[in-house]
Amino acid sequence: MGFFATKNDIDEEVASYQKLTFFKKSKNILVVFIIVLVLITFYISGLTVSDMILVPEGSALIIAMAINLIFAFFIYLNHRWAMIAFCLLFVGDKIMFLLGGASPSQIIWAALAIMLTISSIRVASQLKKTKHYK
């Protein structure tokens, strides 16, 4: 399945949802994306876990990473509200970075998050309609 999932792709994923492997489900790709972002953030921050607790900027960073992991958990459970909330917060964060003078590469991360979220929401909505998944 590509980033721009067609109706056919969505229908195929929904029809064989229970048999698909972990990386064949669009919601799981979004979950992995979030986990990788958290790991990259932790690595780039250069702080140790003890530094994150003692430094005010570090505690804000650890809270942000924890929120993203909570979203990842609910996205794994196919909650569409978590997909939307993650995407809105993530894209808002990238816009703030751009306004603060960060590199335009933030646009790529935001676009990737939007595409993965749209695909995941479409599959989750179709699953709910067809009652293949609770």
mmCIF file with all atom_site columns, C-alpha atoms in Angstrom:
data_model
loop_
_atom_site.group_PDB
_atom_site.id
_atom_site.type_symbol
_atom_site.label_atom_id
_atom_site.label_alt_id
_atom_site.label_comp_id
_atom_site.label_asym_id
_atom_site.label_entity_id
_atom_site.label_seq_id
_atom_site.pdbx_PDB_ins_code
_atom_site.Cartn_x
_atom_site.Cartn_y
_atom_site.Cartn_z
_atom_site.occupancy
_atom_site.B_iso_or_equiv
_atom_site.pdbx_formal_charge
_atom_site.auth_seq_id
_atom_site.auth_comp_id
_atom_site.auth_asym_id
_atom_site.auth_atom_id
_atom_site.pdbx_PDB_model_num
ATOM 1   C CA . MET A 1 1   ? 0.000   0.000   0.000  1.00 0.00 ? 1   MET A CA 1
ATOM 2   C CA . GLY A 1 2   ? 1.371   3.383   -0.993 1.00 0.00 ? 2   GLY A CA 1
ATOM 3   C CA . PHE A 1 3   ? 0.969   6.697   0.745  1.00 0.00 ? 3   PHE A CA 1
ATOM 4   C CA . PHE A 1 4   ? -2.006  7.584   -1.408 1.00 0.00 ? 4   PHE A CA 1
ATOM 5   C CA . ALA A 1 5   ? -4.151  4.538   -0.826 1.00 0.00 ? 5   ALA A CA 1
ATOM 6   C CA . THR A 1 6   ? -6.820  3.974   -3.436 1.00 0.00 ? 6   THR A CA 1
ATOM 7   C CA . LYS A 1 7   ? -10.275 2.687   -2.614 1.00 0.00 ? 7   LYS A CA 1
ATOM 8   C CA . ASN A 1 8   ? -9.129  -0.684  -3.927 1.00 0.00 ? 8   ASN A CA 1
ATOM 9   C CA . ASP A 1 9   ? -6.167  -0.722  -1.526 1.00 0.00 ? 9   ASP A CA 1
ATOM 10  C CA . ILE A 1 10  ? -8.446  0.147   1.378  1.00 0.00 ? 10  ILE A CA 1
ATOM 11  C CA . ASP A 1 11  ? -10.969 -2.547  0.442  1.00 0.00 ? 11  ASP A CA 1
ATOM 12  C CA . GLU A 1 12  ? -8.215  -5.167  0.100  1.00 0.00 ? 12  GLU A CA 1
ATOM 13  C CA . GLU A 1 13  ? -6.744  -4.280  3.483  1.00 0.00 ? 13  GLU A CA 1
ATOM 14  C CA . VAL A 1 14  ? -10.149 -4.400  5.154  1.00 0.00 ? 14  VAL A CA 1
ATOM 15  C CA . ALA A 1 15  ? -11.115 -7.701  3.506  1.00 0.00 ? 15  ALA A CA 1
ATOM 16  C CA . SER A 1 16  ? -7.959  -9.479  4.656  1.00 0.00 ? 16  SER A CA 1
ATOM 17  C CA . TYR A 1 17  ? -7.340  -7.436  7.821  1.00 0.00 ? 17  TYR A CA 1
ATOM 18  C CA . GLN A 1 18  ? -7.194  -10.357 10.266 1.00 0.00 ? 18  GLN A CA 1
ATOM 19  C CA . LYS A 1 19  ? -4.660  -12.224 8.104  1.00 0.00 ? 19  LYS A CA 1
ATOM 20  C CA . LEU A 1 20  ? -2.311  -9.318  7.415  1.00 0.00 ? 20  LEU A CA 1
ATOM 21  C CA . THR A 1 21  ? 1.116   -9.160  8.996  1.00 0.00 ? 21  THR A CA 1
ATOM 22  C CA . PHE A 1 22  ? 2.120   -6.255  11.239 1.00 0.00 ? 22  PHE A CA 1
ATOM 23  C CA . PHE A 1 23  ? 3.704   -4.073  8.546  1.00 0.00 ? 23  PHE A CA 1
ATOM 24  C CA . LYS A 1 24  ? 0.891   -4.636  6.047  1.00 0.00 ? 24  LYS A CA 1
ATOM 25  C CA . LYS A 1 25  ? -1.603  -2.662  8.167  1.00 0.00 ? 25  LYS A CA 1
ATOM 26  C CA . SER A 1 26  ? -1.619  1.085   7.624  1.00 0.00 ? 26  SER A CA 1
ATOM 27  C CA . LYS A 1 27  ? -2.283  1.888   11.290 1.00 0.00 ? 27  LYS A CA 1
ATOM 28  C CA . ASN A 1 28  ? 0.801   -0.080  12.289 1.00 0.00 ? 28  ASN A CA 1
ATOM 29  C CA . ILE A 1 29  ? 2.929   1.896   9.827  1.00 0.00 ? 29  ILE A CA 1
ATOM 30  C CA . LEU A 1 30  ? 1.707   5.065   11.578 1.00 0.00 ? 30  LEU A CA 1
ATOM 31  C CA . VAL A 1 31  ? 2.544   3.550   14.977 1.00 0.00 ? 31  VAL A CA 1
ATOM 32  C CA . VAL A 1 32  ? 6.067   2.684   13.805 1.00 0.00 ? 32  VAL A CA 1
ATOM 33  C CA . PHE A 1 33  ? 6.421   6.219   12.400 1.00 0.00 ? 33  PHE A CA 1
ATOM 34  C CA . ILE A 1 34  ? 5.566   7.666   15.822 1.00 0.00 ? 34  ILE A CA 1
ATOM 35  C CA . ILE A 1 35  ? 7.931   5.326   17.672 1.00 0.00 ? 35  ILE A CA 1
ATOM 36  C CA . VAL A 1 36  ? 10.766  6.141   15.263 1.00 0.00 ? 36  VAL A CA 1
ATOM 37  C CA . LEU A 1 37  ? 10.085  9.864   15.771 1.00 0.00 ? 37  LEU A CA 1
ATOM 38  C CA . VAL A 1 38  ? 10.291  9.433   19.528 1.00 0.00 ? 38  VAL A CA 1
ATOM 39  C CA . LEU A 1 39  ? 13.576  7.519   19.217 1.00 0.00 ? 39  LEU A CA 1
ATOM 40  C CA . ILE A 1 40  ? 15.044  10.133  16.853 1.00 0.00 ? 40  ILE A CA 1
ATOM 41  C CA . THR A 1 41  ? 13.967  12.906  19.225 1.00 0.00 ? 41  THR A CA 1
ATOM 42  C CA . PHE A 1 42  ? 15.587  11.121  22.158 1.00 0.00 ? 42  PHE A CA 1
ATOM 43  C CA . TYR A 1 43  ? 18.792  10.519  20.209 1.00 0.00 ? 43  TYR A CA 1
ATOM 44  C CA . ILE A 1 44  ? 19.050  14.052  18.804 1.00 0.00 ? 44  ILE A CA 1
ATOM 45  C CA . SER A 1 45  ? 18.325  15.667  22.162 1.00 0.00 ? 45  SER A CA 1
ATOM 46  C CA . GLY A 1 46  ? 21.615  14.311  23.466 1.00 0.00 ? 46  GLY A CA 1
ATOM 47  C CA . LEU A 1 47  ? 20.181  14.157  26.967 1.00 0.00 ? 47  LEU A CA 1
ATOM 48  C CA . THR A 1 48  ? 20.290  11.124  29.171 1.00 0.00 ? 48  THR A CA 1
ATOM 49  C CA . VAL A 1 49  ? 17.154  10.018  30.966 1.00 0.00 ? 49  VAL A CA 1
ATOM 50  C CA . SER A 1 50  ? 18.418  11.519  34.239 1.00 0.00 ? 50  SER A CA 1
ATOM 51  C CA . ASP A 1 51  ? 19.198  14.829  32.468 1.00 0.00 ? 51  ASP A CA 1
ATOM 52  C CA . MET A 1 52  ? 15.685  14.934  31.067 1.00 0.00 ? 52  MET A CA 1
ATOM 53  C CA . ILE A 1 53  ? 14.208  14.797  34.536 1.00 0.00 ? 53  ILE A CA 1
ATOM 54  C CA . LEU A 1 54  ? 16.548  17.413  36.028 1.00 0.00 ? 54  LEU A CA 1
ATOM 55  C CA . VAL A 1 55  ? 16.595  19.935  33.144 1.00 0.00 ? 55  VAL A CA 1
ATOM 56  C CA . PRO A 1 56  ? 13.332  21.892  32.557 1.00 0.00 ? 56  PRO A CA 1
ATOM 57  C CA . GLU A 1 57  ? 13.655  21.602  28.771 1.00 0.00 ? 57  GLU A CA 1
ATOM 58  C CA . GLY A 1 58  ? 14.294  17.907  29.209 1.00 0.00 ? 58  GLY A CA 1
ATOM 59  C CA . SER A 1 59  ? 11.144  17.355  31.225 1.00 0.00 ? 59  SER A CA 1
ATOM 60  C CA . ALA A 1 60  ? 9.101   19.090  28.514 1.00 0.00 ? 60  ALA A CA 1
ATOM 61  C CA . LEU A 1 61  ? 10.733  16.831  25.961 1.00 0.00 ? 61  LEU A CA 1
ATOM 62  C CA . ILE A 1 62  ? 9.978   13.701  27.947 1.00 0.00 ? 62  ILE A CA 1
ATOM 63  C CA . ILE A 1 63  ? 6.331   14.787  28.313 1.00 0.00 ? 63  ILE A CA 1
ATOM 64  C CA . ALA A 1 64  ? 6.067   15.333  24.555 1.00 0.00 ? 64  ALA A CA 1
ATOM 65  C CA . MET A 1 65  ? 7.568   11.916  23.847 1.00 0.00 ? 65  MET A CA 1
ATOM 66  C CA . ALA A 1 66  ? 5.231   10.270  26.378 1.00 0.00 ? 66  ALA A CA 1
ATOM 67  C CA . ILE A 1 67  ? 2.192   11.918  24.760 1.00 0.00 ? 67  ILE A CA 1
ATOM 68  C CA . ASN A 1 68  ? 3.277   10.639  21.348 1.00 0.00 ? 68  ASN A CA 1
ATOM 69  C CA . LEU A 1 69  ? 3.686   7.121   22.734 1.00 0.00 ? 69  LEU A CA 1
ATOM 70  C CA . ILE A 1 70  ? 0.219   7.299   24.293 1.00 0.00 ? 70  ILE A CA 1
ATOM 71  C CA . PHE A 1 71  ? -1.177  8.314   20.906 1.00 0.00 ? 71  PHE A CA 1
ATOM 72  C CA . ALA A 1 72  ? 0.707   5.394   19.326 1.00 0.00 ? 72  ALA A CA 1
ATOM 73  C CA . PHE A 1 73  ? -0.936  2.979   21.772 1.00 0.00 ? 73  PHE A CA 1
ATOM 74  C CA . PHE A 1 74  ? -4.446  4.204   20.951 1.00 0.00 ? 74  PHE A CA 1
ATOM 75  C CA . ILE A 1 75  ? -3.692  4.276   17.226 1.00 0.00 ? 75  ILE A CA 1
ATOM 76  C CA . TYR A 1 76  ? -2.599  0.649   17.519 1.00 0.00 ? 76  TYR A CA 1
ATOM 77  C CA . LEU A 1 77  ? -6.061  -0.040  18.949 1.00 0.00 ? 77  LEU A CA 1
ATOM 78  C CA . ASN A 1 78  ? -7.565  1.643   15.837 1.00 0.00 ? 78  ASN A CA 1
ATOM 79  C CA . HIS A 1 79  ? -8.920  4.755   17.564 1.00 0.00 ? 79  HIS A CA 1
ATOM 80  C CA . ARG A 1 80  ? -9.525  7.368   14.882 1.00 0.00 ? 80  ARG A CA 1
ATOM 81  C CA . TRP A 1 81  ? -9.611  10.230  17.400 1.00 0.00 ? 81  TRP A CA 1
ATOM 82  C CA . ALA A 1 82  ? -6.007  9.410   18.358 1.00 0.00 ? 82  ALA A CA 1
ATOM 83  C CA . MET A 1 83  ? -4.954  9.429   14.715 1.00 0.00 ? 83  MET A CA 1
ATOM 84  C CA . ILE A 1 84  ? -6.504  12.858  14.189 1.00 0.00 ? 84  ILE A CA 1
ATOM 85  C CA . ALA A 1 85  ? -5.193  14.283  17.474 1.00 0.00 ? 85  ALA A CA 1
ATOM 86  C CA . PHE A 1 86  ? -1.654  13.059  16.774 1.00 0.00 ? 86  PHE A CA 1
ATOM 87  C CA . CYS A 1 87  ? -1.684  14.480  13.262 1.00 0.00 ? 87  CYS A CA 1
ATOM 88  C CA . LEU A 1 88  ? -3.030  17.877  14.374 1.00 0.00 ? 88  LEU A CA 1
ATOM 89  C CA . LEU A 1 89  ? -0.487  18.202  17.186 1.00 0.00 ? 89  LEU A CA 1
ATOM 90  C CA . PHE A 1 90  ? 2.387   16.972  15.052 1.00 0.00 ? 90  PHE A CA 1
ATOM 91  C CA . VAL A 1 91  ? 1.618   19.246  12.099 1.00 0.00 ? 91  VAL A CA 1
ATOM 92  C CA . GLY A 1 92  ? 1.049   22.170  14.479 1.00 0.00 ? 92  GLY A CA 1
ATOM 93  C CA . ASP A 1 93  ? 4.449   21.467  16.021 1.00 0.00 ? 93  ASP A CA 1
ATOM 94  C CA . LYS A 1 94  ? 6.085   21.446  12.588 1.00 0.00 ? 94  LYS A CA 1
ATOM 95  C CA . ILE A 1 95  ? 4.405   24.739  11.672 1.00 0.00 ? 95  ILE A CA 1
ATOM 96  C CA . MET A 1 96  ? 5.741   26.275  14.883 1.00 0.00 ? 96  MET A CA 1
ATOM 97  C CA . PHE A 1 97  ? 9.230   25.034  14.015 1.00 0.00 ? 97  PHE A CA 1
ATOM 98  C CA . LEU A 1 98  ? 8.938   26.588  10.551 1.00 0.00 ? 98  LEU A CA 1
ATOM 99  C CA . LEU A 1 99  ? 7.778   29.900  12.009 1.00 0.00 ? 99  LEU A CA 1
ATOM 100 C CA . GLY A 1 100 ? 10.721  29.758  14.403 1.00 0.00 ? 100 GLY A CA 1
ATOM 101 C CA . GLY A 1 101 ? 13.177  29.528  11.532 1.00 0.00 ? 101 GLY A CA 1
ATOM 102 C CA . ALA A 1 102 ? 13.756  25.771  11.354 1.00 0.00 ? 102 ALA A CA 1
ATOM 103 C CA . SER A 1 103 ? 14.712  24.086  8.105  1.00 0.00 ? 103 SER A CA 1
ATOM 104 C CA . PRO A 1 104 ? 12.039  23.440  5.471  1.00 0.00 ? 104 PRO A CA 1
ATOM 105 C CA . SER A 1 105 ? 12.583  19.705  5.968  1.00 0.00 ? 105 SER A CA 1
ATOM 106 C CA . GLN A 1 106 ? 9.843   19.993  8.609  1.00 0.00 ? 106 GLN A CA 1
ATOM 107 C CA . ILE A 1 107 ? 7.376   20.124  5.709  1.00 0.00 ? 107 ILE A CA 1
ATOM 108 C CA . ILE A 1 108 ? 8.419   16.639  4.624  1.00 0.00 ? 108 ILE A CA 1
ATOM 109 C CA . TRP A 1 109 ? 7.807   15.199  8.115  1.00 0.00 ? 109 TRP A CA 1
ATOM 110 C CA . ALA A 1 110 ? 4.415   16.919  8.304  1.00 0.00 ? 110 ALA A CA 1
ATOM 111 C CA . ALA A 1 111 ? 3.391   15.698  4.831  1.00 0.00 ? 111 ALA A CA 1
ATOM 112 C CA . LEU A 1 112 ? 4.433   12.159  5.701  1.00 0.00 ? 112 LEU A CA 1
ATOM 113 C CA . ALA A 1 113 ? 2.408   12.245  8.923  1.00 0.00 ? 113 ALA A CA 1
ATOM 114 C CA . ILE A 1 114 ? -0.641  13.576  7.074  1.00 0.00 ? 114 ILE A CA 1
ATOM 115 C CA . MET A 1 115 ? -0.448  10.892  4.375  1.00 0.00 ? 115 MET A CA 1
ATOM 116 C CA . LEU A 1 116 ? -0.022  8.061   6.882  1.00 0.00 ? 116 LEU A CA 1
ATOM 117 C CA . THR A 1 117 ? -2.843  9.408   9.052  1.00 0.00 ? 117 THR A CA 1
ATOM 118 C CA . ILE A 1 118 ? -5.283  9.758   6.157  1.00 0.00 ? 118 ILE A CA 1
ATOM 119 C CA . SER A 1 119 ? -4.585  6.205   5.047  1.00 0.00 ? 119 SER A CA 1
ATOM 120 C CA . SER A 1 120 ? -5.018  4.863   8.593  1.00 0.00 ? 120 SER A CA 1
ATOM 121 C CA . ILE A 1 121 ? -8.264  6.770   9.161  1.00 0.00 ? 121 ILE A CA 1
ATOM 122 C CA . ARG A 1 122 ? -9.734  5.539   5.885  1.00 0.00 ? 122 ARG A CA 1
ATOM 123 C CA . VAL A 1 123 ? -8.981  1.913   6.779  1.00 0.00 ? 123 VAL A CA 1
ATOM 124 C CA . ALA A 1 124 ? -10.246 2.302   10.363 1.00 0.00 ? 124 ALA A CA 1
ATOM 125 C CA . SER A 1 125 ? -13.463 3.916   9.119  1.00 0.00 ? 125 SER A CA 1
ATOM 126 C CA . GLN A 1 126 ? -14.044 1.177   6.580  1.00 0.00 ? 126 GLN A CA 1
ATOM 127 C CA . LEU A 1 127 ? -13.380 -1.483  9.227  1.00 0.00 ? 127 LEU A CA 1
ATOM 128 C CA . LYS A 1 128 ? -15.928 0.124   11.496 1.00 0.00 ? 128 LYS A CA 1
ATOM 129 C CA . LYS A 1 129 ? -18.526 0.281   8.697  1.00 0.00 ? 129 LYS A CA 1
ATOM 130 C CA . THR A 1 130 ? -18.060 -3.357  7.753  1.00 0.00 ? 130 THR A CA 1
ATOM 131 C CA . LYS A 1 131 ? -17.711 -4.473  11.386 1.00 0.00 ? 131 LYS A CA 1
ATOM 132 C CA . HIS A 1 132 ? -14.583 -6.499  10.639 1.00 0.00 ? 132 HIS A CA 1
ATOM 133 C CA . TYR A 1 133 ? -12.950 -5.003  13.676 1.00 0.00 ? 133 TYR A CA 1
ATOM 134 C CA . LYS A 1 134 ? -14.378 -3.803  16.969 1.00 0.00 ? 134 LYS A CA 1
#
